[in-house]
Amino acid sequence: KAGVTQTPRYLIKTRGQQVTLSCSPISGHRSVSWYQQTPGQGLQFLFEYFSETQRNKGNFPGRFSGRQFSNSRSEMNVSTLELGDSALYLCASSLRPRDRVSITEAFFGQGTRLTVV
Amino acid sequence: GQQVMQIPQYQHVQEGEDFTTYCNSSTTLSNIQWYKQRPGGHPVFLIQLVKSGEVKKQKRLTFQFGEAKKNSSLHITATQTTDVGTYFCAGTTGNQFYFGTGTSLTVIP
């Protein structure tokens, strides 16, 4: 079964531009989460989608947004890019959303390496 | 700010030695997950702990969730070079999901 696919793998953008990243989850998985990974801040949770609805959102400014389509594919958008947005953006898919009790194994994609210049 | 801290940040061990990383949260966690990320790779799910005081083992790896559900540990017995990577804990509190700061493990052959 194909894993989580993220496109593009690498991206270079200029400050002020916007960017859209794509994530195709494992077939049958309906939950997609997005994370930002930087050397300074580590792995930070951006948002989680399930059945086209945003379930949870991390502490990121409104410039970061996302959506999920009916086929569970997800996109995240960053507008008005800043130098500090340079990071590895990871998405993870799982069968169901994370909750407090049930074990929810998440499978990560290879990530999109975004560089803002 | 960061709510889930891990120590140590870096650990170098000789192959065959044991290794332990500790995860501490400022708030009570509903559950905790552990991930391993190889250099240049993406995080790979290892395990999830849910119950207070829970202990789970996977071959040479032992995972523990504290009684107060505020801390967790991962212990590797007799490390091998294949254990190299960064180990992250990740906890759920309320509707938020926090990754720990990670412990980077280097195994010297």
PDB file of C-alpha atoms in Angstrom:
ATOM      1  CA  LYS A   1       0.000   0.000   0.000  1.00  0.00           C
ATOM      2  CA  ALA A   2       1.401   3.400  -0.941  1.00  0.00           C
ATOM      3  CA  GLY A   3       2.557   5.596   1.934  1.00  0.00           C
ATOM      4  CA  VAL A   4       1.828   9.222   2.627  1.00  0.00           C
ATOM      5  CA  THR A   5       2.817  11.363  -0.338  1.00  0.00           C
ATOM      6  CA  GLN A   6       3.781  14.997   0.001  1.00  0.00           C
ATOM      7  CA  THR A   7       4.417  17.320  -2.904  1.00  0.00           C
ATOM      8  CA  PRO A   8       6.535  19.087  -3.730  1.00  0.00           C
ATOM      9  CA  ARG A   9       9.568  17.720  -1.880  1.00  0.00           C
ATOM     10  CA  TYR A  10      11.495  20.972  -2.114  1.00  0.00           C
ATOM     11  CA  LEU A  11      10.387  24.535  -2.642  1.00  0.00           C
ATOM     12  CA  ILE A  12      12.090  27.920  -2.690  1.00  0.00           C
ATOM     13  CA  LYS A  13       9.918  31.007  -2.314  1.00  0.00           C
ATOM     14  CA  THR A  14      10.468  34.708  -1.822  1.00  0.00           C
ATOM     15  CA  ARG A  15       9.331  36.675   1.199  1.00  0.00           C
ATOM     16  CA  GLY A  16       5.779  37.919   0.774  1.00  0.00           C
ATOM     17  CA  GLN A  17       4.744  35.149  -1.588  1.00  0.00           C
ATOM     18  CA  GLN A  18       2.300  32.413  -0.714  1.00  0.00           C
ATOM     19  CA  VAL A  19       2.720  28.671  -0.971  1.00  0.00           C
ATOM     20  CA  THR A  20       0.465  25.629  -1.125  1.00  0.00           C
ATOM     21  CA  LEU A  21       1.666  22.213  -0.032  1.00  0.00           C
ATOM     22  CA  SER A  22      -0.138  18.972  -0.750  1.00  0.00           C
ATOM     23  CA  CYS A  23      -0.525  15.743   1.198  1.00  0.00           C
ATOM     24  CA  SER A  24      -2.105  12.515  -0.023  1.00  0.00           C
ATOM     25  CA  PRO A  25      -2.802  10.179   2.895  1.00  0.00           C
ATOM     26  CA  ILE A  26      -2.609   6.418   2.898  1.00  0.00           C
ATOM     27  CA  SER A  27      -5.637   4.929   1.178  1.00  0.00           C
ATOM     28  CA  GLY A  28      -8.452   4.567   3.669  1.00  0.00           C
ATOM     29  CA  HIS A  29      -7.015   7.060   6.142  1.00  0.00           C
ATOM     30  CA  ARG A  30      -9.352   9.943   6.809  1.00  0.00           C
ATOM     31  CA  SER A  31      -7.323  11.956   9.282  1.00  0.00           C
ATOM     32  CA  VAL A  32      -4.481  14.228   8.222  1.00  0.00           C
ATOM     33  CA  SER A  33      -2.291  16.323  10.500  1.00  0.00           C
ATOM     34  CA  TRP A  34       0.322  18.894   9.583  1.00  0.00           C
ATOM     35  CA  TYR A  35       3.543  19.749  11.453  1.00  0.00           C
ATOM     36  CA  GLN A  36       6.350  22.229  11.087  1.00  0.00           C
ATOM     37  CA  GLN A  37       9.868  21.078  11.936  1.00  0.00           C
ATOM     38  CA  THR A  38      12.721  23.527  12.464  1.00  0.00           C
ATOM     39  CA  PRO A  39      16.067  23.115  14.227  1.00  0.00           C
ATOM     40  CA  GLY A  40      15.177  25.815  16.722  1.00  0.00           C
ATOM     41  CA  GLN A  41      11.567  24.986  17.569  1.00  0.00           C
ATOM     42  CA  GLY A  42      11.498  21.260  16.892  1.00  0.00           C
ATOM     43  CA  LEU A  43       8.285  19.627  15.739  1.00  0.00           C
ATOM     44  CA  GLN A  44       5.205  21.775  16.153  1.00  0.00           C
ATOM     45  CA  PHE A  45       1.614  20.823  15.482  1.00  0.00           C
ATOM     46  CA  LEU A  46      -0.177  22.977  12.914  1.00  0.00           C
ATOM     47  CA  PHE A  47      -3.627  21.449  12.457  1.00  0.00           C
ATOM     48  CA  GLU A  48      -5.577  18.233  12.128  1.00  0.00           C
ATOM     49  CA  TYR A  49      -8.335  17.455   9.647  1.00  0.00           C
ATOM     50  CA  PHE A  50     -10.879  14.680   9.627  1.00  0.00           C
ATOM     51  CA  SER A  51     -13.694  14.272   7.148  1.00  0.00           C
ATOM     52  CA  GLU A  52     -12.998  17.699   5.640  1.00  0.00           C
ATOM     53  CA  THR A  53     -13.294  19.419   9.033  1.00  0.00           C
ATOM     54  CA  GLN A  54     -10.524  21.015  11.024  1.00  0.00           C
ATOM     55  CA  ARG A  55     -10.556  19.320  14.409  1.00  0.00           C
ATOM     56  CA  ASN A  56      -7.630  20.932  16.135  1.00  0.00           C
ATOM     57  CA  LYS A  57      -5.300  23.816  15.513  1.00  0.00           C
ATOM     58  CA  GLY A  58      -1.901  24.621  16.958  1.00  0.00           C
ATOM     59  CA  ASN A  59      -0.566  28.028  17.923  1.00  0.00           C
ATOM     60  CA  PHE A  60       0.277  29.426  14.520  1.00  0.00           C
ATOM     61  CA  PRO A  61      -0.782  32.745  13.002  1.00  0.00           C
ATOM     62  CA  GLY A  62      -3.691  32.987  10.614  1.00  0.00           C
ATOM     63  CA  ARG A  63      -1.268  33.038   7.671  1.00  0.00           C
ATOM     64  CA  PHE A  64      -1.207  29.274   8.042  1.00  0.00           C
ATOM     65  CA  SER A  65      -4.353  27.581   6.817  1.00  0.00           C
ATOM     66  CA  GLY A  66      -5.383  24.244   5.510  1.00  0.00           C
ATOM     67  CA  ARG A  67      -8.206  22.231   4.086  1.00  0.00           C
ATOM     68  CA  GLN A  68      -9.145  18.671   3.378  1.00  0.00           C
ATOM     69  CA  PHE A  69     -10.993  17.367   0.357  1.00  0.00           C
ATOM     70  CA  SER A  70     -13.609  14.657   0.112  1.00  0.00           C
ATOM     71  CA  ASN A  71     -10.960  12.142  -0.974  1.00  0.00           C
ATOM     72  CA  SER A  72      -9.038  12.944   2.256  1.00  0.00           C
ATOM     73  CA  ARG A  73      -6.213  14.687   0.432  1.00  0.00           C
ATOM     74  CA  SER A  74      -5.151  17.797   2.270  1.00  0.00           C
ATOM     75  CA  GLU A  75      -3.468  21.053   1.416  1.00  0.00           C
ATOM     76  CA  MET A  76      -1.891  23.645   3.607  1.00  0.00           C
ATOM     77  CA  ASN A  77      -1.353  27.220   2.586  1.00  0.00           C
ATOM     78  CA  VAL A  78       1.003  29.817   3.966  1.00  0.00           C
ATOM     79  CA  SER A  79       0.422  33.391   2.860  1.00  0.00           C
ATOM     80  CA  THR A  80       2.760  36.362   3.079  1.00  0.00           C
ATOM     81  CA  LEU A  81       5.786  34.163   3.646  1.00  0.00           C
ATOM     82  CA  GLU A  82       8.414  35.213   6.174  1.00  0.00           C
ATOM     83  CA  LEU A  83      12.014  34.059   6.456  1.00  0.00           C
ATOM     84  CA  GLY A  84      11.095  32.235   9.656  1.00  0.00           C
ATOM     85  CA  ASP A  85       8.665  30.037   7.767  1.00  0.00           C
ATOM     86  CA  SER A  86      11.609  28.134   6.294  1.00  0.00           C
ATOM     87  CA  ALA A  87      11.150  24.621   7.620  1.00  0.00           C
ATOM     88  CA  LEU A  88      10.357  21.022   6.867  1.00  0.00           C
ATOM     89  CA  TYR A  89       6.577  20.648   6.683  1.00  0.00           C
ATOM     90  CA  LEU A  90       5.382  17.170   7.505  1.00  0.00           C
ATOM     91  CA  CYS A  91       1.975  15.670   7.195  1.00  0.00           C
ATOM     92  CA  ALA A  92       0.803  12.494   8.860  1.00  0.00           C
ATOM     93  CA  SER A  93      -2.228  10.369   8.154  1.00  0.00           C
ATOM     94  CA  SER A  94      -4.122   7.994  10.356  1.00  0.00           C
ATOM     95  CA  LEU A  95      -7.293   5.937  10.146  1.00  0.00           C
ATOM     96  CA  ARG A  96      -9.132   8.124  12.595  1.00  0.00           C
ATOM     97  CA  PRO A  97      -8.447  11.298  14.496  1.00  0.00           C
ATOM     98  CA  ARG A  98      -6.308  11.234  17.559  1.00  0.00           C
ATOM     99  CA  ASP A  99      -8.298  11.037  20.751  1.00  0.00           C
ATOM    100  CA  ARG A 100      -7.486  10.571  24.378  1.00  0.00           C
ATOM    101  CA  VAL A 101      -7.871   6.855  24.623  1.00  0.00           C
ATOM    102  CA  SER A 102      -7.645   4.866  21.422  1.00  0.00           C
ATOM    103  CA  ILE A 103      -4.291   4.100  19.897  1.00  0.00           C
ATOM    104  CA  THR A 104      -3.925   6.112  16.753  1.00  0.00           C
ATOM    105  CA  GLU A 105      -0.820   5.271  14.790  1.00  0.00           C
ATOM    106  CA  ALA A 106       0.181   8.132  12.528  1.00  0.00           C
ATOM    107  CA  PHE A 107       2.208   7.629   9.376  1.00  0.00           C
ATOM    108  CA  PHE A 108       4.369  10.522   8.257  1.00  0.00           C
ATOM    109  CA  GLY A 109       5.222  11.585   4.733  1.00  0.00           C
ATOM    110  CA  GLN A 110       8.735  12.540   3.637  1.00  0.00           C
ATOM    111  CA  GLY A 111       7.926  16.203   4.065  1.00  0.00           C
ATOM    112  CA  THR A 112       8.240  19.342   1.986  1.00  0.00           C
ATOM    113  CA  ARG A 113      11.374  21.371   2.586  1.00  0.00           C
ATOM    114  CA  LEU A 114      10.395  25.032   2.213  1.00  0.00           C
ATOM    115  CA  THR A 115      13.072  27.700   1.967  1.00  0.00           C
ATOM    116  CA  VAL A 116      12.042  31.339   2.061  1.00  0.00           C
ATOM    117  CA  VAL A 117      14.605  33.806   0.727  1.00  0.00           C
TER     118      VAL A 117
ATOM    119  CA  GLY B   1       5.886  27.936  25.006  1.00  0.00           C
ATOM    120  CA  GLN B   2       7.123  24.384  24.786  1.00  0.00           C
ATOM    121  CA  GLN B   3       5.131  22.184  27.149  1.00  0.00           C
ATOM    122  CA  VAL B   4       6.877  18.873  26.623  1.00  0.00           C
ATOM    123  CA  MET B   5      10.572  18.724  27.374  1.00  0.00           C
ATOM    124  CA  GLN B   6      12.945  15.865  26.769  1.00  0.00           C
ATOM    125  CA  ILE B   7      16.309  15.147  28.293  1.00  0.00           C
ATOM    126  CA  PRO B   8      19.008  14.719  27.356  1.00  0.00           C
ATOM    127  CA  GLN B   9      19.090  16.677  24.116  1.00  0.00           C
ATOM    128  CA  TYR B  10      22.013  14.612  22.839  1.00  0.00           C
ATOM    129  CA  GLN B  11      23.413  11.260  23.900  1.00  0.00           C
ATOM    130  CA  HIS B  12      26.461   9.429  22.638  1.00  0.00           C
ATOM    131  CA  VAL B  13      26.836   5.798  23.686  1.00  0.00           C
ATOM    132  CA  GLN B  14      29.138   2.948  22.846  1.00  0.00           C
ATOM    133  CA  GLU B  15      27.431   0.135  20.994  1.00  0.00           C
ATOM    134  CA  GLY B  16      26.117  -2.310  23.575  1.00  0.00           C
ATOM    135  CA  GLU B  17      25.487   0.319  26.244  1.00  0.00           C
ATOM    136  CA  ASP B  18      22.006   1.189  27.409  1.00  0.00           C
ATOM    137  CA  PHE B  19      20.210   4.441  26.606  1.00  0.00           C
ATOM    138  CA  THR B  20      17.315   6.269  28.237  1.00  0.00           C
ATOM    139  CA  THR B  21      15.441   9.407  27.230  1.00  0.00           C
ATOM    140  CA  TYR B  22      12.991  11.159  29.526  1.00  0.00           C
ATOM    141  CA  CYS B  23       9.945  13.160  28.573  1.00  0.00           C
ATOM    142  CA  ASN B  24       8.342  15.650  30.970  1.00  0.00           C
ATOM    143  CA  SER B  25       5.150  17.616  30.548  1.00  0.00           C
ATOM    144  CA  SER B  26       3.991  20.640  32.481  1.00  0.00           C
ATOM    145  CA  THR B  27       0.414  19.360  32.265  1.00  0.00           C
ATOM    146  CA  THR B  28      -1.282  15.990  32.569  1.00  0.00           C
ATOM    147  CA  LEU B  29      -1.328  14.103  29.293  1.00  0.00           C
ATOM    148  CA  SER B  30      -4.192  12.015  27.982  1.00  0.00           C
ATOM    149  CA  ASN B  31      -1.766   9.747  26.236  1.00  0.00           C
ATOM    150  CA  ILE B  32       1.777   9.755  24.937  1.00  0.00           C
ATOM    151  CA  GLN B  33       3.315   8.531  21.727  1.00  0.00           C
ATOM    152  CA  TRP B  34       6.935   7.860  20.838  1.00  0.00           C
ATOM    153  CA  TYR B  35       8.498   8.381  17.429  1.00  0.00           C
ATOM    154  CA  LYS B  36      11.917   7.757  15.919  1.00  0.00           C
ATOM    155  CA  GLN B  37      13.351   9.943  13.186  1.00  0.00           C
ATOM    156  CA  ARG B  38      16.463   8.793  11.370  1.00  0.00           C
ATOM    157  CA  PRO B  39      18.804  11.485  10.017  1.00  0.00           C
ATOM    158  CA  GLY B  40      17.218  12.922   6.881  1.00  0.00           C
ATOM    159  CA  GLY B  41      14.073  10.896   7.403  1.00  0.00           C
ATOM    160  CA  HIS B  42      10.614  11.423   8.760  1.00  0.00           C
ATOM    161  CA  PRO B  43       9.200  10.450  12.173  1.00  0.00           C
ATOM    162  CA  VAL B  44       8.122   6.847  12.468  1.00  0.00           C
ATOM    163  CA  PHE B  45       5.553   5.839  15.056  1.00  0.00           C
ATOM    164  CA  LEU B  46       6.873   3.463  17.690  1.00  0.00           C
ATOM    165  CA  ILE B  47       4.174   3.132  20.340  1.00  0.00           C
ATOM    166  CA  GLN B  48       1.359   4.823  22.259  1.00  0.00           C
ATOM    167  CA  LEU B  49       0.765   4.640  26.010  1.00  0.00           C
ATOM    168  CA  VAL B  50      -2.581   5.523  27.516  1.00  0.00           C
ATOM    169  CA  LYS B  51      -2.844   4.231  31.068  1.00  0.00           C
ATOM    170  CA  SER B  52      -1.203   5.631  34.172  1.00  0.00           C
ATOM    171  CA  GLY B  53       1.892   3.584  35.047  1.00  0.00           C
ATOM    172  CA  GLU B  54       1.722   1.639  31.791  1.00  0.00           C
ATOM    173  CA  VAL B  55       4.832  -0.196  30.645  1.00  0.00           C
ATOM    174  CA  LYS B  56       5.226  -1.642  27.158  1.00  0.00           C
ATOM    175  CA  LYS B  57       8.138  -3.476  25.583  1.00  0.00           C
ATOM    176  CA  GLN B  58       9.220  -3.867  21.989  1.00  0.00           C
ATOM    177  CA  LYS B  59      12.249  -6.161  21.833  1.00  0.00           C
ATOM    178  CA  ARG B  60      15.085  -4.065  23.327  1.00  0.00           C
ATOM    179  CA  LEU B  61      12.875  -0.981  23.829  1.00  0.00           C
ATOM    180  CA  THR B  62      10.924  -0.377  27.046  1.00  0.00           C
ATOM    181  CA  PHE B  63       8.398   2.452  27.270  1.00  0.00           C
ATOM    182  CA  GLN B  64       6.903   3.732  30.492  1.00  0.00           C
ATOM    183  CA  PHE B  65       4.148   6.231  31.286  1.00  0.00           C
ATOM    184  CA  GLY B  66       4.335   7.857  34.694  1.00  0.00           C
ATOM    185  CA  GLU B  67       1.724   7.397  37.389  1.00  0.00           C
ATOM    186  CA  ALA B  68       0.749  11.060  37.199  1.00  0.00           C
ATOM    187  CA  LYS B  69       0.688  10.917  33.373  1.00  0.00           C
ATOM    188  CA  LYS B  70       3.083  13.838  33.221  1.00  0.00           C
ATOM    189  CA  ASN B  71       6.227  11.991  32.279  1.00  0.00           C
ATOM    190  CA  SER B  72       7.406   9.094  30.192  1.00  0.00           C
ATOM    191  CA  SER B  73      10.617   7.304  29.381  1.00  0.00           C
ATOM    192  CA  LEU B  74      12.092   5.214  26.613  1.00  0.00           C
ATOM    193  CA  HIS B  75      14.874   2.802  27.510  1.00  0.00           C
ATOM    194  CA  ILE B  76      16.940   0.917  24.959  1.00  0.00           C
ATOM    195  CA  THR B  77      18.958  -2.058  26.185  1.00  0.00           C
ATOM    196  CA  ALA B  78      22.250  -2.912  24.498  1.00  0.00           C
ATOM    197  CA  THR B  79      22.137  -0.255  21.785  1.00  0.00           C
ATOM    198  CA  GLN B  80      22.980  -1.105  18.192  1.00  0.00           C
ATOM    199  CA  THR B  81      24.090   1.178  15.373  1.00  0.00           C
ATOM    200  CA  THR B  82      20.621   0.826  13.871  1.00  0.00           C
ATOM    201  CA  ASP B  83      19.229   2.678  16.902  1.00  0.00           C
ATOM    202  CA  VAL B  84      20.800   5.949  15.709  1.00  0.00           C
ATOM    203  CA  GLY B  85      18.293   8.759  15.296  1.00  0.00           C
ATOM    204  CA  THR B  86      16.232  11.277  17.192  1.00  0.00           C
ATOM    205  CA  TYR B  87      13.568   9.991  19.540  1.00  0.00           C
ATOM    206  CA  PHE B  88      10.531  12.175  20.131  1.00  0.00           C
ATOM    207  CA  CYS B  89       7.742  11.830  22.592  1.00  0.00           C
ATOM    208  CA  ALA B  90       4.419  13.443  21.728  1.00  0.00           C
ATOM    209  CA  GLY B  91       1.594  14.026  24.137  1.00  0.00           C
ATOM    210  CA  THR B  92      -2.050  14.928  23.900  1.00  0.00           C
ATOM    211  CA  THR B  93      -3.454  17.436  26.359  1.00  0.00           C
ATOM    212  CA  GLY B  94      -6.915  18.816  25.760  1.00  0.00           C
ATOM    213  CA  ASN B  95      -7.171  19.318  22.045  1.00  0.00           C
ATOM    214  CA  GLN B  96      -3.508  20.074  21.615  1.00  0.00           C
ATOM    215  CA  PHE B  97      -0.751  17.737  20.535  1.00  0.00           C
ATOM    216  CA  TYR B  98       2.802  18.574  21.596  1.00  0.00           C
ATOM    217  CA  PHE B  99       6.003  17.001  20.435  1.00  0.00           C
ATOM    218  CA  GLY B 100       8.898  16.840  22.850  1.00  0.00           C
ATOM    219  CA  THR B 101      12.167  18.534  22.047  1.00  0.00           C
ATOM    220  CA  GLY B 102      13.710  15.215  21.045  1.00  0.00           C
ATOM    221  CA  THR B 103      16.817  13.290  22.066  1.00  0.00           C
ATOM    222  CA  SER B 104      19.408  12.681  19.397  1.00  0.00           C
ATOM    223  CA  LEU B 105      21.142   9.331  19.886  1.00  0.00           C
ATOM    224  CA  THR B 106      24.537   8.539  18.417  1.00  0.00           C
ATOM    225  CA  VAL B 107      25.851   5.001  18.750  1.00  0.00           C
ATOM    226  CA  ILE B 108      29.600   4.573  18.451  1.00  0.00           C
ATOM    227  CA  PRO B 109      30.553   1.184  17.006  1.00  0.00           C
TER     228      PRO B 109
END
